[in-house]
Coordinates of C-alpha atoms and ligand atoms in Angstrom, one line a residue:
M102 CA -74.0 -62.0 -48.2
T103 CA -71.6 -59.7 -45.6
I104 CA -69.4 -60.5 -42.9
D105 CA -70.2 -60.8 -39.8
R106 CA -68.4 -57.4 -37.9
T107 CA -67.9 -59.6 -35.1
S108 CA -65.7 -62.4 -37.3
L109 CA -63.4 -60.0 -38.2
R110 CA -60.6 -58.2 -36.0
W111 CA -61.7 -54.9 -34.8
N112 CA -57.7 -54.0 -34.2
G113 CA -56.6 -55.8 -37.4
W114 CA -56.1 -57.7 -40.6
G115 CA -58.4 -60.7 -40.9
P116 CA -60.4 -63.0 -39.1
V117 CA -61.0 -63.1 -35.3
G118 CA -58.9 -66.1 -34.5
Q119 CA -56.6 -66.8 -36.8
P120 CA -52.8 -68.3 -35.8
D121 CA -50.1 -65.7 -35.9
A122 CA -48.7 -65.6 -39.6
L123 CA -45.7 -65.0 -37.1
P124 CA -46.1 -67.4 -34.3
D125 CA -44.4 -66.3 -30.9
D126 CA -42.0 -69.1 -31.3
S127 CA -41.0 -68.7 -35.2
S128 CA -37.3 -68.4 -35.7
A129 CA -37.7 -65.2 -38.2
W130 CA -37.6 -63.3 -34.9
D131 CA -34.0 -63.5 -34.3
W132 CA -33.4 -62.7 -37.3
I133 CA -35.4 -59.6 -38.0
A134 CA -34.5 -58.4 -34.4
D135 CA -30.8 -59.2 -36.3
A136 CA -31.4 -57.2 -39.7
L137 CA -32.9 -53.8 -36.9
G138 CA -29.9 -53.7 -35.3
M139 CA -32.4 -55.0 -31.7
Q140 CA -32.2 -57.3 -28.8
T141 CA -34.0 -60.0 -28.6
P142 CA -36.3 -60.8 -26.9
L143 CA -38.2 -58.0 -29.0
P144 CA -40.2 -56.1 -26.6
K145 CA -43.6 -57.4 -25.9
T146 CA -46.8 -54.6 -27.3
P147 CA -50.0 -56.9 -27.3
A148 CA -52.7 -54.6 -28.7
K149 CA -55.7 -53.7 -25.8
D150 CA -59.1 -55.5 -25.5
L151 CA -61.2 -54.2 -26.3
G152 CA -63.5 -54.1 -22.7
A153 CA -60.5 -52.5 -21.7
C154 CA -60.6 -49.1 -23.0
S155 CA -63.1 -47.1 -23.4
L156 CA -65.5 -45.2 -26.4
P157 CA -66.8 -41.8 -26.1
A158 CA -70.6 -41.6 -25.0
S159 CA -72.6 -42.1 -28.0
G160 CA -74.7 -38.0 -29.0
L161 CA -77.6 -40.0 -30.7
D162 CA -80.5 -38.9 -28.7
G163 CA -83.8 -40.4 -28.8
E164 CA -85.0 -38.6 -31.5
N165 CA -82.6 -38.8 -34.3
R166 CA -82.5 -42.5 -32.7
L167 CA -86.0 -43.3 -34.2
E168 CA -85.7 -41.6 -37.2
L169 CA -82.8 -43.5 -38.8
E170 CA -84.8 -46.7 -37.0
R171 CA -87.0 -45.3 -39.2
I172 CA -85.5 -44.9 -42.0
V173 CA -83.3 -48.3 -42.1
G174 CA -85.1 -50.5 -39.5
A175 CA -84.4 -50.9 -36.1
N176 CA -82.2 -53.9 -36.5
Q177 CA -79.6 -51.5 -39.3
V178 CA -79.0 -48.9 -36.4
H179 CA -76.1 -49.7 -33.8
T180 CA -74.2 -47.9 -30.6
G181 CA -73.2 -50.8 -29.2
D182 CA -69.6 -50.4 -28.6
Y183 CA -67.9 -53.4 -31.2
E184 CA -70.2 -51.6 -33.7
R185 CA -68.3 -48.2 -32.5
A186 CA -65.2 -49.7 -32.6
F187 CA -64.8 -51.7 -35.5
H188 CA -66.4 -48.0 -37.5
A189 CA -63.6 -45.5 -35.4
R190 CA -60.9 -45.7 -38.2
G191 CA -59.3 -47.9 -41.8
K192 CA -56.7 -50.2 -41.8
S193 CA -53.2 -48.2 -42.3
Y194 CA -50.1 -49.1 -40.0
H195 CA -51.3 -44.9 -38.5
D196 CA -55.7 -46.4 -37.8
L197 CA -53.4 -49.6 -36.1
L198 CA -51.5 -47.4 -33.8
W199 CA -54.2 -45.3 -32.5
L200 CA -56.5 -48.4 -32.3
R201 CA -53.7 -51.1 -30.8
A202 CA -53.2 -48.4 -28.1
G203 CA -57.0 -48.5 -27.2
D204 CA -58.1 -45.0 -28.0
L205 CA -61.5 -44.6 -29.6
S206 CA -62.2 -41.2 -28.9
N207 CA -62.4 -41.6 -33.8
A208 CA -65.2 -43.6 -32.5
P209 CA -68.8 -42.5 -34.6
D210 CA -71.6 -41.5 -32.4
A211 CA -73.9 -44.5 -34.5
V212 CA -73.4 -47.1 -37.4
V213 CA -76.2 -47.9 -39.4
Y214 CA -76.2 -51.0 -42.8
P215 CA -79.1 -49.8 -45.5
R216 CA -80.8 -52.7 -47.1
S217 CA -81.2 -50.4 -50.6
A218 CA -80.2 -47.3 -52.3
E219 CA -83.4 -45.0 -51.7
E220 CA -83.0 -46.0 -47.8
T221 CA -79.6 -44.8 -48.1
Q222 CA -80.7 -41.7 -50.2
K223 CA -83.4 -41.2 -47.1
L224 CA -80.5 -41.3 -44.8
V225 CA -79.0 -38.5 -47.1
E226 CA -81.4 -36.3 -46.8
F227 CA -82.4 -37.0 -43.4
A228 CA -78.7 -35.9 -42.4
A229 CA -78.4 -32.9 -44.5
A230 CA -81.5 -31.6 -42.8
R231 CA -80.2 -31.6 -39.4
D232 CA -76.2 -30.9 -39.9
I233 CA -75.7 -34.9 -39.2
V234 CA -71.6 -35.9 -40.6
L235 CA -71.7 -39.2 -43.3
V236 CA -68.9 -41.6 -43.3
P237 CA -69.4 -43.8 -46.1
Y238 CA -68.4 -47.6 -45.3
G239 CA -67.4 -50.8 -47.6
G240 CA -64.6 -52.7 -45.8
G241 CA -63.1 -50.0 -44.3
S242 CA -59.4 -51.3 -45.6
S243 CA -58.6 -47.5 -46.3
V244 CA -54.9 -46.8 -45.5
V245 CA -54.7 -43.2 -45.5
G246 CA -57.6 -42.2 -42.8
G247 CA -60.7 -42.8 -45.2
V248 CA -63.2 -43.8 -42.8
T249 CA -62.1 -42.4 -39.9
A250 CA -65.0 -41.1 -38.6
R251 CA -65.2 -38.2 -36.3
E252 CA -61.9 -36.2 -37.2
K253 CA -60.4 -33.4 -34.1
G254 CA -62.3 -31.1 -33.8
E255 CA -65.7 -32.1 -35.6
T256 CA -68.6 -31.4 -33.6
R257 CA -71.2 -32.7 -35.4
L258 CA -73.1 -36.3 -34.8
C259 CA -71.2 -38.3 -36.4
I260 CA -72.9 -41.4 -38.1
T261 CA -70.4 -44.2 -39.8
V262 CA -72.7 -45.1 -43.4
D263 CA -71.7 -49.6 -43.7
T264 CA -73.5 -50.8 -46.8
T265 CA -72.1 -54.5 -46.9
L266 CA -76.7 -54.7 -46.2
M267 CA -76.1 -54.1 -49.9
A268 CA -74.4 -57.5 -51.5
S269 CA -76.5 -58.3 -54.2
L270 CA -75.4 -59.2 -57.8
V271 CA -77.9 -57.7 -59.2
T272 CA -77.3 -58.3 -63.4
V273 CA -75.4 -59.9 -65.8
D274 CA -75.5 -58.3 -69.5
D275 CA -72.8 -60.6 -71.5
T276 CA -73.3 -59.2 -74.4
A277 CA -72.0 -56.0 -73.9
M278 CA -70.5 -57.5 -71.2
T279 CA -71.0 -55.3 -68.7
A280 CA -72.6 -56.5 -64.8
T281 CA -74.9 -54.1 -61.9
A282 CA -73.9 -55.2 -58.4
Q283 CA -74.6 -53.5 -54.9
A284 CA -72.0 -51.2 -53.8
G285 CA -71.3 -53.2 -50.6
I286 CA -70.7 -57.4 -51.9
Y287 CA -67.1 -57.8 -51.2
G288 CA -64.5 -59.6 -53.4
P289 CA -65.1 -62.7 -52.9
A290 CA -69.4 -62.4 -53.1
L291 CA -68.7 -60.9 -55.7
D292 CA -66.3 -63.6 -57.4
D293 CA -68.4 -65.9 -57.2
A294 CA -71.5 -64.4 -58.3
L295 CA -69.8 -63.3 -61.2
A296 CA -68.6 -67.2 -61.7
A297 CA -71.8 -68.6 -62.2
H298 CA -72.5 -67.4 -65.0
G299 CA -68.6 -67.4 -66.5
V300 CA -67.3 -64.3 -66.1
R301 CA -65.3 -62.1 -63.4
L302 CA -65.0 -58.4 -63.1
G303 CA -61.2 -59.2 -62.5
H304 CA -60.8 -56.4 -59.4
Y305 CA -58.1 -58.6 -57.2
P306 CA -56.6 -55.2 -54.7
Q307 CA -54.4 -57.4 -52.0
S308 CA -57.3 -56.4 -49.9
F309 CA -59.1 -58.7 -52.1
E310 CA -60.9 -60.5 -49.6
Y311 CA -61.9 -57.6 -47.0
S312 CA -63.1 -55.0 -48.8
T313 CA -66.6 -54.2 -51.4
L314 CA -67.1 -53.3 -54.8
G315 CA -67.9 -49.6 -54.0
G316 CA -64.9 -48.7 -51.9
W317 CA -62.5 -50.1 -55.0
I318 CA -64.6 -47.8 -57.2
A319 CA -64.4 -44.6 -54.2
A320 CA -60.5 -44.9 -53.4
R321 CA -59.7 -45.1 -57.6
G322 CA -57.9 -48.6 -56.1
A323 CA -55.7 -50.9 -58.8
G324 CA -55.8 -54.8 -58.3
Q325 CA -53.0 -56.9 -58.4
N326 CA -54.3 -58.0 -62.7
S327 CA -54.5 -54.3 -63.4
I328 CA -52.5 -54.5 -66.8
R329 CA -55.4 -56.9 -68.1
Y330 CA -58.6 -55.9 -66.1
G331 CA -57.5 -52.1 -66.1
R332 CA -57.7 -50.2 -62.6
A333 CA -61.7 -49.3 -60.7
D334 CA -61.7 -45.6 -62.8
K335 CA -61.5 -47.9 -66.2
W336 CA -64.5 -50.8 -66.0
L337 CA -66.7 -48.6 -63.8
V338 CA -69.2 -47.8 -66.6
S339 CA -72.3 -45.9 -64.2
A340 CA -72.8 -45.7 -60.7
R341 CA -76.2 -44.8 -58.8
V342 CA -74.9 -42.6 -55.6
A343 CA -77.2 -41.7 -52.9
T344 CA -75.8 -37.0 -52.3
P345 CA -76.9 -34.7 -50.4
S346 CA -78.1 -32.8 -54.2
G347 CA -80.5 -35.9 -54.7
L348 CA -80.4 -39.6 -56.3
W349 CA -77.5 -39.4 -59.1
R350 CA -77.1 -42.3 -61.8
T351 CA -74.2 -41.2 -63.9
E352 CA -74.1 -41.5 -67.6
A353 CA -73.3 -44.9 -69.0
T354 CA -73.0 -45.3 -72.7
P355 CA -69.8 -46.2 -74.8
G356 CA -67.1 -43.4 -76.2
S357 CA -69.8 -40.7 -75.3
A358 CA -68.0 -37.2 -76.2
A359 CA -70.7 -35.4 -74.1
A360 CA -68.8 -33.7 -72.3
P361 CA -66.4 -34.7 -69.8
N362 CA -67.7 -38.2 -68.3
L363 CA -68.7 -37.8 -64.6
N364 CA -68.3 -41.8 -64.0
Q365 CA -64.8 -39.8 -63.1
L366 CA -65.9 -37.6 -60.5
I367 CA -66.9 -40.6 -58.3
A368 CA -63.9 -43.0 -58.6
G369 CA -62.2 -41.7 -56.3
S370 CA -64.4 -39.2 -54.5
E371 CA -63.9 -41.6 -50.9
G372 CA -66.9 -40.8 -49.6
T373 CA -66.6 -37.4 -49.9
L374 CA -69.8 -36.3 -52.7
G375 CA -72.3 -39.3 -51.4
I376 CA -72.6 -43.1 -51.1
I377 CA -72.0 -45.5 -53.9
T378 CA -75.4 -47.5 -53.6
D379 CA -75.4 -49.9 -56.9
A380 CA -72.7 -49.4 -59.4
T381 CA -72.7 -51.4 -63.1
F382 CA -69.0 -52.4 -64.4
K383 CA -66.7 -53.9 -67.1
I384 CA -66.6 -57.7 -67.6
H385 CA -64.6 -60.6 -68.7
D386 CA -64.8 -64.2 -69.7
I387 CA -63.1 -66.8 -66.8
P388 CA -59.8 -67.1 -69.0
E389 CA -59.1 -70.1 -70.9
T390 CA -56.0 -71.2 -69.0
E391 CA -52.9 -69.1 -66.5
D392 CA -49.6 -69.1 -66.5
Y393 CA -47.8 -67.3 -63.8
R394 CA -43.7 -68.0 -63.3
G395 CA -40.6 -65.8 -62.2
Y396 CA -37.5 -64.7 -63.6
L397 CA -34.3 -63.1 -62.3
F398 CA -32.1 -60.1 -62.8
R399 CA -29.2 -58.9 -61.7
T400 CA -30.0 -55.4 -60.9
F401 CA -33.3 -53.8 -60.7
A402 CA -33.1 -51.3 -63.9
E403 CA -32.3 -54.1 -66.5
G404 CA -35.8 -55.6 -64.8
A405 CA -37.4 -52.4 -65.3
E406 CA -36.2 -52.5 -68.8
A407 CA -37.5 -55.7 -69.5
I408 CA -40.7 -54.2 -68.1
R409 CA -40.9 -51.1 -70.2
Q410 CA -40.3 -53.1 -73.0
I411 CA -42.9 -56.0 -72.5
V412 CA -46.4 -53.4 -72.0
Q413 CA -44.7 -51.0 -75.2
A414 CA -44.2 -54.2 -77.9
E415 CA -48.4 -54.5 -76.7
I416 CA -48.4 -58.2 -75.7
P417 CA -50.9 -59.0 -73.7
T418 CA -50.0 -59.8 -69.9
A419 CA -51.8 -59.6 -66.0
M420 CA -49.7 -58.8 -64.0
L421 CA -45.6 -57.8 -63.8
R422 CA -44.0 -57.2 -60.4
L423 CA -40.8 -56.3 -59.9
S424 CA -39.0 -56.2 -56.7
D425 CA -35.7 -55.0 -55.8
A426 CA -32.8 -56.7 -54.6
D427 CA -33.7 -55.8 -50.7
E428 CA -37.5 -57.1 -51.3
T429 CA -35.8 -60.2 -53.3
Y430 CA -33.7 -60.9 -50.3
F431 CA -36.0 -59.6 -47.3
F432 CA -38.7 -61.7 -48.4
R433 CA -36.8 -64.8 -49.5
T434 CA -35.1 -64.7 -46.1
L435 CA -38.2 -64.7 -44.2
G436 CA -39.5 -67.7 -45.9
S437 CA -36.5 -69.4 -46.0
V438 CA -35.5 -68.8 -41.7
G439 CA -35.3 -72.1 -39.9
K440 CA -35.5 -74.4 -43.1
E441 CA -33.0 -77.1 -43.8
K442 CA -31.2 -75.9 -47.3
G443 CA -31.7 -79.5 -49.6
V444 CA -29.0 -80.9 -52.3
K445 CA -31.4 -79.6 -55.1
D446 CA -31.2 -75.8 -52.8
N447 CA -27.7 -75.8 -52.5
L448 CA -27.1 -76.7 -56.3
A449 CA -29.3 -74.4 -57.7
D450 CA -27.7 -71.4 -55.2
A451 CA -24.9 -72.9 -56.6
Y452 CA -25.7 -72.4 -60.1
L453 CA -27.2 -68.7 -59.6
R454 CA -24.2 -67.5 -58.7
L455 CA -22.3 -69.2 -61.2
R456 CA -24.7 -66.9 -63.9
G457 CA -23.6 -63.9 -61.3
Y458 CA -27.3 -63.7 -60.6
A459 CA -26.7 -64.5 -56.5
E460 CA -26.0 -61.6 -55.2
R461 CA -28.5 -58.8 -55.1
P462 CA -31.7 -60.9 -57.4
C463 CA -34.5 -59.1 -57.8
V464 CA -37.2 -61.7 -59.0
L465 CA -39.7 -60.5 -62.1
L466 CA -43.6 -62.4 -61.9
V467 CA -45.2 -62.5 -64.8
G468 CA -49.0 -63.6 -65.1
L469 CA -50.7 -64.3 -68.1
E470 CA -54.0 -65.0 -68.5
G471 CA -56.6 -65.3 -71.1
S472 CA -56.7 -68.4 -74.3
T473 CA -54.8 -70.9 -74.3
V474 CA -53.7 -69.3 -78.0
N475 CA -53.0 -65.9 -76.8
V476 CA -51.2 -66.9 -73.3
S477 CA -48.7 -68.8 -75.4
F478 CA -47.7 -66.2 -77.9
A479 CA -47.5 -64.0 -75.0
R480 CA -45.0 -66.6 -73.1
D481 CA -42.9 -67.0 -76.4
R482 CA -42.3 -63.5 -76.5
I483 CA -41.6 -62.6 -73.9
A484 CA -39.5 -65.6 -72.8
R485 CA -37.1 -64.1 -75.7
L486 CA -36.9 -60.6 -74.2
V487 CA -36.5 -61.6 -70.8
A488 CA -33.4 -63.5 -72.1
A489 CA -32.0 -60.9 -74.5
S490 CA -31.9 -58.5 -71.2
G491 CA -30.1 -60.2 -69.1
G492 CA -33.0 -62.1 -67.0
L493 CA -33.4 -65.9 -66.3
H494 CA -35.8 -67.5 -65.4
V495 CA -36.5 -69.9 -62.6
G496 CA -39.7 -71.6 -64.1
K497 CA -43.1 -71.3 -61.8
S498 CA -42.6 -72.5 -57.9
P499 CA -42.4 -68.0 -58.2
G500 CA -45.6 -67.3 -59.3
A501 CA -47.5 -70.5 -58.1
S502 CA -46.2 -68.8 -54.4
W503 CA -46.8 -66.3 -54.7
K504 CA -50.6 -66.6 -56.4
A505 CA -51.4 -69.2 -53.7
G506 CA -50.5 -66.7 -50.8
R507 CA -51.5 -63.4 -52.6
F508 CA -53.6 -62.0 -50.4
H509 CA -51.9 -63.0 -47.0
G510 CA -48.8 -61.2 -46.7
P511 CA -50.6 -58.4 -44.4
M512 CA -51.3 -60.9 -41.8
V513 CA -47.5 -61.0 -40.7
R514 CA -48.2 -57.2 -39.9
D515 CA -50.4 -57.7 -36.9
P516 CA -47.7 -60.2 -34.5
M517 CA -45.5 -57.8 -36.5
M518 CA -46.8 -54.7 -34.5
A519 CA -47.3 -56.9 -31.3
H520 CA -43.6 -57.3 -30.9
G521 CA -42.6 -53.0 -30.7
L522 CA -41.8 -53.3 -34.6
G523 CA -43.7 -51.1 -37.3
V524 CA -45.0 -51.6 -40.7
D525 CA -46.2 -49.3 -43.4
T526 CA -46.2 -49.1 -47.2
L527 CA -47.0 -46.3 -49.2
E528 CA -47.3 -46.3 -53.4
T529 CA -47.4 -43.9 -56.2
S530 CA -45.8 -43.7 -60.0
T531 CA -43.9 -41.6 -62.2
F532 CA -42.7 -42.2 -66.0
W533 CA -40.2 -45.0 -67.2
S534 CA -38.3 -42.3 -67.8
N535 CA -37.8 -41.3 -63.9
I536 CA -38.3 -45.0 -62.4
E537 CA -34.7 -45.3 -61.3
T538 CA -35.1 -41.7 -59.5
L539 CA -38.2 -41.9 -57.9
H540 CA -36.9 -45.5 -56.9
T541 CA -34.2 -44.0 -55.4
A542 CA -35.1 -41.2 -53.8
V543 CA -38.0 -42.5 -52.0
R544 CA -35.8 -45.3 -50.7
E545 CA -33.4 -42.4 -49.2
A546 CA -35.6 -40.6 -48.1
I547 CA -37.6 -43.4 -45.7
A548 CA -34.1 -44.7 -44.9
A549 CA -33.0 -41.2 -43.2
S550 CA -35.7 -39.6 -41.7
T551 CA -36.2 -43.7 -40.0
R552 CA -33.1 -43.6 -38.7
E553 CA -33.0 -40.4 -37.5
T554 CA -36.2 -40.9 -35.3
L555 CA -34.3 -43.9 -33.7
A556 CA -31.4 -41.3 -33.2
G557 CA -29.1 -43.1 -30.5
T558 CA -30.5 -46.2 -30.1
G559 CA -28.0 -48.1 -32.1
Q560 CA -31.0 -49.3 -34.1
T561 CA -32.5 -48.8 -37.8
G562 CA -35.1 -49.7 -41.1
I563 CA -35.7 -51.5 -43.9
V564 CA -37.1 -50.2 -46.7
M565 CA -37.5 -52.3 -49.9
A566 CA -40.2 -51.8 -53.0
H567 CA -41.4 -53.0 -56.1
I568 CA -42.9 -52.1 -59.5
S569 CA -46.5 -53.1 -59.2
H570 CA -48.2 -52.3 -61.8
A571 CA -47.3 -51.0 -65.8
Y572 CA -48.6 -49.0 -68.6
P573 CA -46.9 -48.0 -71.5
D574 CA -45.6 -44.9 -70.0
G575 CA -45.1 -45.5 -66.7
A576 CA -45.2 -47.6 -63.7
S577 CA -46.6 -47.0 -59.7
L578 CA -43.8 -48.2 -56.8
Y579 CA -44.4 -49.3 -54.5
F580 CA -42.3 -49.3 -50.8
T581 CA -42.9 -51.4 -48.0
F582 CA -40.7 -50.1 -44.3
V583 CA -40.5 -51.5 -41.1
F584 CA -38.8 -50.2 -38.1
P585 CA -38.1 -50.9 -34.3
R586 CA -40.7 -48.4 -32.9
R587 CA -40.2 -45.8 -30.5
L588 CA -41.5 -46.9 -27.6
D589 CA -40.5 -44.4 -24.8
G590 CA -42.6 -41.4 -25.4
G591 CA -45.9 -43.5 -25.9
L592 CA -48.3 -43.6 -28.2
E593 CA -47.6 -39.8 -28.5
G594 CA -43.8 -40.8 -29.8
E595 CA -45.2 -43.4 -32.0
I596 CA -47.6 -40.9 -33.3
D597 CA -44.2 -38.9 -34.6
Q598 CA -42.6 -40.9 -36.2
W599 CA -44.7 -42.3 -38.4
L600 CA -44.9 -39.0 -39.4
A601 CA -41.7 -37.6 -39.8
I602 CA -41.5 -40.9 -42.1
K603 CA -44.8 -40.5 -44.4
R604 CA -43.4 -36.2 -44.3
A605 CA -40.0 -37.3 -45.8
A606 CA -41.4 -39.8 -48.2
S607 CA -44.7 -37.8 -49.4
D608 CA -42.2 -34.5 -49.9
A609 CA -39.4 -36.8 -51.6
I610 CA -41.9 -38.5 -53.8
L611 CA -43.7 -35.2 -54.5
A612 CA -40.6 -33.2 -55.0
N613 CA -39.3 -36.0 -57.1
G614 CA -42.6 -36.0 -60.3
G615 CA -44.6 -39.0 -58.2
T616 CA -48.1 -38.8 -57.4
I617 CA -49.0 -38.3 -53.8
S618 CA -50.9 -42.1 -54.5
H619 CA -51.0 -44.4 -57.3
H620 CA -54.1 -46.6 -55.4
H621 CA -54.4 -46.2 -51.6
G622 CA -56.1 -42.9 -52.3
V623 CA -56.0 -40.0 -50.9
G624 CA -58.5 -40.0 -47.6
T625 CA -56.4 -37.8 -44.7
D626 CA -52.8 -38.4 -44.7
H627 CA -52.3 -37.5 -48.3
A628 CA -54.4 -35.0 -48.0
P629 CA -51.8 -32.0 -47.5
W630 CA -49.8 -32.9 -51.0
L631 CA -52.9 -33.3 -53.4
G632 CA -52.7 -29.3 -53.5
Q633 CA -49.3 -29.8 -55.0
E634 CA -50.0 -32.5 -57.6
K635 CA -53.5 -30.4 -58.4
G636 CA -52.5 -27.2 -58.2
P637 CA -54.4 -23.9 -57.8
I638 CA -57.3 -24.8 -60.8
G639 CA -57.7 -28.5 -59.8
M640 CA -58.4 -28.0 -56.4
Q641 CA -60.5 -25.2 -57.3
T642 CA -62.1 -27.0 -59.1
L643 CA -62.7 -30.1 -57.1
G644 CA -63.3 -27.6 -54.5
A645 CA -66.3 -26.1 -56.6
V646 CA -68.4 -29.8 -57.2
K647 CA -67.8 -30.8 -53.5
T648 CA -69.6 -27.5 -53.0
S649 CA -72.5 -28.3 -54.8
I650 CA -73.4 -31.8 -53.7
D651 CA -72.6 -31.9 -50.7
P652 CA -73.2 -27.7 -49.9
G653 CA -73.9 -28.3 -46.4
G654 CA -70.4 -30.7 -46.0
I655 CA -71.7 -33.3 -44.5
M656 CA -70.4 -35.8 -46.6
N657 CA -66.9 -37.4 -45.3
P658 CA -66.0 -34.0 -44.3
H659 CA -61.8 -33.6 -43.5
K660 CA -60.4 -36.3 -46.3
V661 CA -59.6 -35.6 -49.8
L662 CA -59.9 -31.9 -49.8
G663 CA -58.6 -31.4 -45.7
Ligands
LIG220 C1 -53.9 -55.3 -46.3 C2 -54.3 -53.5 -47.0 C3 -53.8 -54.4 -48.8 C4 -54.7 -53.8 -49.9 N1 -54.0 -53.6 -51.2 C5 -55.1 -52.4 -51.9 C6 -54.5 -52.9 -53.1 O1 -54.2 -54.0 -53.6 N2 -54.7 -52.4 -54.6 C7 -55.9 -51.3 -53.8 O2 -56.2 -50.1 -55.1 N3 -55.8 -50.8 -52.3 C8 -55.6 -51.7 -51.3 N4 -55.7 -51.4 -50.0 C9 -56.5 -50.7 -49.7 C10 -57.4 -50.8 -49.9 O3 -58.6 -51.5 -49.5 C11 -58.6 -50.0 -51.3 O4 -59.0 -48.7 -51.1 C12 -60.0 -50.1 -51.4 O5 -60.3 -50.5 -53.3 C13 -61.3 -50.0 -50.5 O6 -62.1 -50.5 -50.4 P1 -63.4 -50.9 -48.8 O7 -64.2 -51.2 -49.3 O8 -61.7 -51.7 -47.6 O9 -63.7 -48.7 -48.5 P2 -63.9 -48.6 -47.0 O10 -61.9 -48.4 -46.4 O11 -64.9 -48.9 -46.6 O12 -63.8 -47.1 -47.8 C14 -62.5 -46.9 -48.6 C15 -63.4 -44.8 -49.4 O13 -63.6 -45.3 -49.6 C16 -64.9 -44.2 -49.3 N5 -66.4 -45.7 -49.7 C17 -66.3 -47.1 -49.3 N6 -67.7 -47.3 -49.6 C18 -68.6 -46.0 -50.4 C19 -68.9 -46.2 -50.8 N7 -70.1 -47.2 -51.0 N8 -69.8 -45.2 -51.3 C20 -68.7 -43.9 -51.5 N9 -67.4 -43.8 -50.8 C21 -67.4 -45.0 -50.2 C22 -64.7 -44.2 -47.4 O14 -65.5 -43.3 -47.4 C23 -63.4 -44.0 -47.9 O15 -63.1 -42.8 -47.9 C24 -55.1 -52.5 -49.1 C25 -55.8 -52.8 -48.2 C26 -55.3 -53.1 -47.0 C27 -55.1 -52.7 -45.8

């Protein structure tokens, strides 16, 4: 089952009508205003209603429309305002600036919903023959400009191909432990269908509820439990892709040495080579037991060192997530403003002060999943290792509250944007030997560029980070930054403010040994930095693959290669 588009916010995150995660009367607003040096009450910056926005006229003429209807059926071709607005952009802060201001100049001419690989292939061939741009769209949760329908200067007809009517689990092979599903299936639907067979894929990005299997593969994403279940490029076994050169099924044999594995071209292709219609992926038994708990460290460096030792000792974990001191403080304070402290809280505070963890603690969340025997072995080894590294066990409650809200953090973005605040995230990765350097450099770049954009206002931003994914050789760093928006320059001024911060952060990442993306992908937002990371031969190779499969450049143009 797909999710009815009208039940989702076209210009925000989550369902229409969900209660605000930070209601207007929350005392959190005063605390946030104080931290950012802003006056209260915070400004009101509501999003424009769709009825008050004007869309460019659809360029889909009668003949092309008839042809599309012949391929996918009349009910699957949409040119109405809601469908075109919903598919105009993705869900990054940058996208939401445009959408909330009611600028829908990027809307596609039409949105079509194919129901099978064969229909999708016919659609791609029709578009290639008529030089029509196709933008593949799963959940539309891209945060890098990956689904922007009509890029600036694009004069061709632009059609968004929404994959979410291709949403079935096809087969489960519980001997090989693989399954095949159609690409447009949403996370929860896939999880439920697999659970009926006692298995799971285990890919849980924070966007899980509103993103699809095809989008996970195309963006080469990583779920929160990637240490146990792997990233998309690790769990992908084979994909079927509708391309301008024909319907392509990539190889599937385990451990093949027959030339480079071409699945790695599909993982991270971001719709620029074709439309994934279905995919085979690795599955795992639903774990017998789960154990999520928290530890505190006095410094980020000590916590990072503990993670390094855990992964290099090959202790089986599902998640290791270390917040820096600012992130630990931000979320603890946001969760507690306006609440009276009880005796238990005061005793806990006193204990932390006594043990030296009260000043600027960093919280490490450890998630374990698997057989009871393995989980208990891992828990004991980690407890010893963490204690020896200067960590303090703080029990299961931080793990339980993280797990209960694991997909809900992004729900605070819409209310923040409605109060004159900007909030964005970005991610990178590097080797263990470079983690501290990259963490410091990117934090400082974001903080300094934010301050510059706010010069003369007396206001400032907040920057925080966590280690989100860990590997034996390195880890990813995920940054969140909150800042007062420059409302005096209109939409253009706000875009400029975001661009200045984004540029400073991206330059700092590349200058300090990080990747331009650990799991969000490239899209248009990261494309200017890709060449620096891949080098000229790498870019030439990617360009040659693109031209060979899609000679007319109709598949999601301007993304990845720029
Ligand atoms: C609040 C929030 C939290 C997020 N958390 C995470 C996270 O924890 N981990 C993570 O990895 N990402 C995360 N993301 C980013 C995003 O959710 C992922 O990139 C996700 O994989 C995109 O899936 P989607 O179905 O929404 O794809 P879309 O956004 O629809 O598309 C993403 C890209 O893939 C292409 N595409 C989509 N479907 C297909 C297809 N069938 N065939 C070919 N190309 C296709 C699109 O053209 C686009 O370039 C987050 C995003 C948000 C908004």
